[in-house]
Amino acid sequence: MNLFAIFADHVRDAVRQLGTEGVLPDGLDVARVVVEPPRDASHGDLATNAAMVLAKDARMKPRDLADKLAEKLGAVAGVARVDVAGPGFINIALDLAYWPRVLAATLASGADFGRSALGTAAKVNVEYVSANPTGPMHVGHCRGAVFGDALANLLAFAGYDVTREYYINDAGAQVDVLARSAYLRYREVLGEAITIPEGLYPGDYLVPVGKALVVKYANTLLDKPEADWLPLVRAVAIDAMMGMIRTDLAALNIRFDTYFSERTLHARSGGNASIIDRLLDDMRARDLVYQGSLPPPKGAPVEDWEDREQTLFRATGFGDEIDRPLVKSDGTYTYFAADIAYHKDKFDRGFKQMIDVWGADHGGYIKRMQAAVKAATAGEGSLDVEICQLVRLLRNGEPVKMSKRSGTFVTLRDVVDEVGVDPVRFMMLYRKNDAVLDFDLAKVIEQSRDNPVFYVQYAHARASSILRNAQEAFPDMPQDPAAFAAADLARLDDEGEIGLVKLIAAYPRLIEQAAGAREPHRVAFYLYDLASALHGQWSRGKDRPHLRFIIEDDRNLTYARLALVHAVALIIASGLSILGVDAPKEMR
RNA sequence: GCACCCGUAGCUCAGCUGGAUAGAGCGCUGCCCUCCGAAGGCAGAGGUCGCACGUUCGAAUCGUGCCGGGUGCGCCA
């Protein structure tokens, strides 16, 4: 149950009633009406802006309209008090008896509490990572990977039919560079002394690829011209790199539903037109493509600039600043052309909603890609692009030195091995994705309050510990959700307990808001608050023993409190699973 | 030069798609362990929300212009 959604319905009902009574005009637009928690808890449990939003259309003063609405809302079951405050806020305080019902509903839905139908089971494609298959993943890829994965989890929980997709850039010049680099290692394995020239990949992760080539082809590739060996070597190398990347992703608990190869878009088997060929034909037919030339860029001068005519997409017609080239001077397609075909393919596979997760360095490509999706799908498809900012890797506040030239960049695997999956995932999500993130290797393994990963996990462990202790004190007490839901929850009348129930009641709304904004970090911050409230209530029991969760001589009260603890643990586990973080039953 | 992102407490950051007296952690000051896990809790001090106009009942949030930081800017992916 979503308390705020329920009361939003009540508010709309009240508006409708006032309409039929002639107090308000019929058919007022209630789209901007929201019911939300008041900023200050002393104002009540729920607040709505309805009177202020509707005042103009109703041609009434906000406060007068608020009084009318308040009268109706006061009659709703469970409402203890309705106040009008400030410029026309309507504050609603709920009867104390309301909260046990919320808690009972929570326990009844168990791990599904908070699950939403917001997405109406619509198909959404979330594309993320899409790292080039030219080497192991480094820390720079990590944030996008974790963010994309958590976003996919969040959307699935919010009722979308989510597909997780990885685009393999296996068609460009970079994989040819990879192949040449691997070929050198192959010769090295066959006994040749090699030097790796500037521009090729120096990393020793290609040595095993060289060995694999020897196993597969013996020395038969040595005498062939490049045109012959390159496709063979490239195929083996790409397979090997994708294997590494999948292993790295597995270390982060990330899996994909679909790996999509760029190469398939270019393929012209048996002389047939490729997918890109057909797309461009289609776009030409619809006058979205033309031959023309572009003005030279204004900023940093391009050294070998030459004015020439090229094949351009009319991006300016769809919100971009400049038309964009689709064909290179050597006649092959640009990356952009392939990417349009790729997104059109997603659309053709049934995804009207597409989400791409990109690194900050691709921010400049958002407009053209959105323009292309709009054009290629005739306005029926939509593309959201979420940008992940840089991660600065630190150790005790000092930047960790990385040098690509010497090949000593920090791999994703290094970081996961050093600090563990949970801290990596949580910290990557404990910041807005479009803000730069400092990741301190030393701090994220600290077990203290200023490490939110630990703090939240500890709350879950503590809750589990309470339930274990209760098992000893009351061995015959069944600890399952159904039994907890049947407890005498009205015994929970301490303000700290009610506060916890209120936080629990906010979870479904939080999920919908986070999903709508595509912001999984909100889940992380919510969990921190919930953990804090549990720790707080625990400590109150230290000063006042009657507030402890386990009261040896009051079985009913203990049972009600255990139900609360169980619900909190349930939600922490739920939220952590969205973030892809483990919810431990004890800390070590 | 242009586009996009960021600017909130000494530091690191939230701020619920425009709401009421702007919050948290760290750091600082002072408390709480014979007691369910102190790996925790409580209280205090600390702010011109980069600056200036504008939009309206109401702006940290939206618009415009500056200032400062980041990213990117035909035929790379």
mmCIF file of N, CA and C (backbone and C1' of nucleotides) in Angstrom, chain B residues 9-25:
data_model
loop_
_atom_site.group_PDB
_atom_site.id
_atom_site.type_symbol
_atom_site.label_atom_id
_atom_site.label_comp_id
_atom_site.label_asym_id
_atom_site.label_seq_id
_atom_site.Cartn_x
_atom_site.Cartn_y
_atom_site.Cartn_z
ATOM 1 P P A B 9 28.285 25.262 1.792
ATOM 2 O "O5'" A B 9 27.858 25.313 3.321
ATOM 3 C "C5'" A B 9 27.681 26.545 3.995
ATOM 4 C "C4'" A B 9 28.150 26.409 5.427
ATOM 5 C "C3'" A B 9 29.454 25.640 5.614
ATOM 6 O "O3'" A B 9 30.216 26.231 6.648
ATOM 7 C "C1'" A B 9 27.732 24.574 6.837
ATOM 8 P P G B 10 31.215 27.386 6.347
ATOM 9 O "O5'" G B 10 32.603 26.622 6.230
ATOM 10 C "C5'" G B 10 33.819 27.316 5.941
ATOM 11 C "C4'" G B 10 34.974 26.374 6.156
ATOM 12 C "C3'" G B 10 34.875 25.071 5.369
ATOM 13 O "O3'" G B 10 35.490 25.190 4.100
ATOM 14 C "C1'" G B 10 35.218 24.581 7.656
ATOM 15 P P C B 11 34.801 24.438 2.829
ATOM 16 O "O5'" C B 11 35.137 22.911 3.112
ATOM 17 C "C5'" C B 11 36.454 22.409 2.973
ATOM 18 C "C4'" C B 11 36.464 20.909 3.175
ATOM 19 C "C3'" C B 11 35.485 20.149 2.290
ATOM 20 O "O3'" C B 11 36.031 19.858 1.010
ATOM 21 C "C1'" C B 11 35.211 19.454 4.525
ATOM 22 P P U B 12 35.042 19.706 -0.251
ATOM 23 O "O5'" U B 12 34.280 18.340 0.046
ATOM 24 C "C5'" U B 12 34.995 17.115 0.102
ATOM 25 C "C4'" U B 12 34.042 15.970 0.321
ATOM 26 C "C3'" U B 12 32.790 15.999 -0.548
ATOM 27 O "O3'" U B 12 33.034 15.507 -1.858
ATOM 28 C "C1'" U B 12 32.183 15.547 1.684
ATOM 29 P P C B 13 32.005 15.878 -3.030
ATOM 30 O "O5'" C B 13 30.659 15.262 -2.473
ATOM 31 C "C5'" C B 13 29.406 15.819 -2.780
ATOM 32 C "C4'" C B 13 28.394 15.174 -1.896
ATOM 33 C "C3'" C B 13 26.943 15.462 -2.248
ATOM 34 O "O3'" C B 13 26.523 14.591 -3.275
ATOM 35 C "C1'" C B 13 27.267 15.721 0.078
ATOM 36 P P A B 14 25.142 14.911 -4.040
ATOM 37 O "O5'" A B 14 24.060 14.416 -2.976
ATOM 38 C "C5'" A B 14 22.921 15.175 -2.750
ATOM 39 C "C4'" A B 14 22.057 14.505 -1.733
ATOM 40 C "C3'" A B 14 20.605 14.941 -1.800
ATOM 41 O "O3'" A B 14 19.886 14.161 -2.731
ATOM 42 C "C1'" A B 14 21.384 15.223 0.391
ATOM 43 P P G B 15 19.135 14.884 -3.933
ATOM 44 O "O5'" G B 15 18.093 15.833 -3.185
ATOM 45 C "C5'" G B 15 17.138 15.269 -2.286
ATOM 46 C "C4'" G B 15 16.527 16.353 -1.448
ATOM 47 C "C3'" G B 15 15.929 17.523 -2.227
ATOM 48 O "O3'" G B 15 14.629 17.229 -2.697
ATOM 49 C "C1'" G B 15 17.271 18.355 -0.499
ATOM 50 P P C B 16 14.183 17.912 -4.054
ATOM 51 O "O5'" C B 16 12.895 17.059 -4.420
ATOM 52 C "C5'" C B 16 13.048 15.759 -4.968
ATOM 53 C "C4'" C B 16 12.111 14.776 -4.312
ATOM 54 C "C3'" C B 16 10.648 15.192 -4.248
ATOM 55 O "O3'" C B 16 9.989 15.052 -5.488
ATOM 56 C "C1'" C B 16 11.287 14.198 -2.217
ATOM 57 P P U B 17 8.651 16.012 -5.664
ATOM 58 O "O5'" U B 17 8.403 15.822 -7.228
ATOM 59 C "C5'" U B 17 7.977 16.933 -7.958
ATOM 60 C "C4'" U B 17 9.176 17.777 -8.375
ATOM 61 C "C3'" U B 17 8.872 18.738 -9.523
ATOM 62 O "O3'" U B 17 9.708 19.892 -9.371
ATOM 63 C "C1'" U B 17 10.578 17.272 -10.163
ATOM 64 P P G B 18 9.368 21.241 -10.222
ATOM 65 O "O5'" G B 18 9.299 22.471 -9.216
ATOM 66 C "C5'" G B 18 10.274 22.612 -8.199
ATOM 67 C "C4'" G B 18 9.655 23.371 -7.051
ATOM 68 C "C3'" G B 18 8.323 22.792 -6.574
ATOM 69 O "O3'" G B 18 8.146 23.042 -5.192
ATOM 70 C "C1'" G B 18 8.011 25.003 -7.246
ATOM 71 P P G B 19 8.772 22.091 -4.104
ATOM 72 O "O5'" G B 19 9.204 23.162 -3.031
ATOM 73 C "C5'" G B 19 9.125 22.826 -1.656
ATOM 74 C "C4'" G B 19 8.511 23.965 -0.895
ATOM 75 C "C3'" G B 19 7.870 23.522 0.416
ATOM 76 O "O3'" G B 19 8.050 24.567 1.359
ATOM 77 C "C1'" G B 19 6.258 24.593 -0.915
ATOM 78 P P A B 20 9.467 24.568 2.199
ATOM 79 O "O5'" A B 20 9.031 25.565 3.349
ATOM 80 C "C5'" A B 20 8.618 26.889 3.042
ATOM 81 C "C4'" A B 20 7.727 27.392 4.153
ATOM 82 C "C3'" A B 20 8.303 27.180 5.542
ATOM 83 O "O3'" A B 20 7.885 28.259 6.372
ATOM 84 C "C1'" A B 20 6.229 26.061 5.365
ATOM 85 P P U B 21 8.840 29.531 6.486
ATOM 86 O "O5'" U B 21 10.024 29.050 7.437
ATOM 87 C "C5'" U B 21 11.110 29.927 7.671
ATOM 88 C "C4'" U B 21 12.172 29.258 8.504
ATOM 89 C "C3'" U B 21 12.620 27.879 7.987
ATOM 90 O "O3'" U B 21 14.003 27.718 8.299
ATOM 91 C "C1'" U B 21 11.817 27.679 10.190
ATOM 92 P P A B 22 15.130 27.872 7.215
ATOM 93 O "O5'" A B 22 15.578 26.370 6.951
ATOM 94 C "C5'" A B 22 14.695 25.419 6.378
ATOM 95 C "C4'" A B 22 15.467 24.455 5.510
ATOM 96 C "C3'" A B 22 16.637 23.778 6.214
ATOM 97 O "O3'" A B 22 16.199 22.588 6.845
ATOM 98 C "C1'" A B 22 17.320 24.621 4.098
ATOM 99 P P G B 23 16.059 22.541 8.418
ATOM 100 O "O5'" G B 23 16.411 21.028 8.757
ATOM 101 C "C5'" G B 23 17.729 20.633 8.997
ATOM 102 C "C4'" G B 23 18.010 19.383 8.226
ATOM 103 C "C3'" G B 23 19.302 18.670 8.625
ATOM 104 O "O3'" G B 23 19.098 17.848 9.761
ATOM 105 C "C1'" G B 23 19.197 18.853 6.284
ATOM 106 P P A B 24 20.339 17.609 10.784
ATOM 107 O "O5'" A B 24 21.167 16.468 10.047
ATOM 108 C "C5'" A B 24 20.594 15.180 9.865
ATOM 109 C "C4'" A B 24 21.499 14.309 9.038
ATOM 110 C "C3'" A B 24 22.938 14.193 9.528
ATOM 111 O "O3'" A B 24 23.064 13.271 10.601
ATOM 112 C "C1'" A B 24 22.933 14.545 7.191
ATOM 113 P P G B 25 24.247 13.444 11.653
ATOM 114 O "O5'" G B 25 25.506 12.934 10.826
ATOM 115 C "C5'" G B 25 25.640 11.560 10.482
ATOM 116 C "C4'" G B 25 26.845 11.363 9.602
ATOM 117 C "C3'" G B 25 28.160 11.892 10.163
ATOM 118 O "O3'" G B 25 28.758 10.977 11.065
ATOM 119 C "C1'" G B 25 27.913 12.644 7.949
#
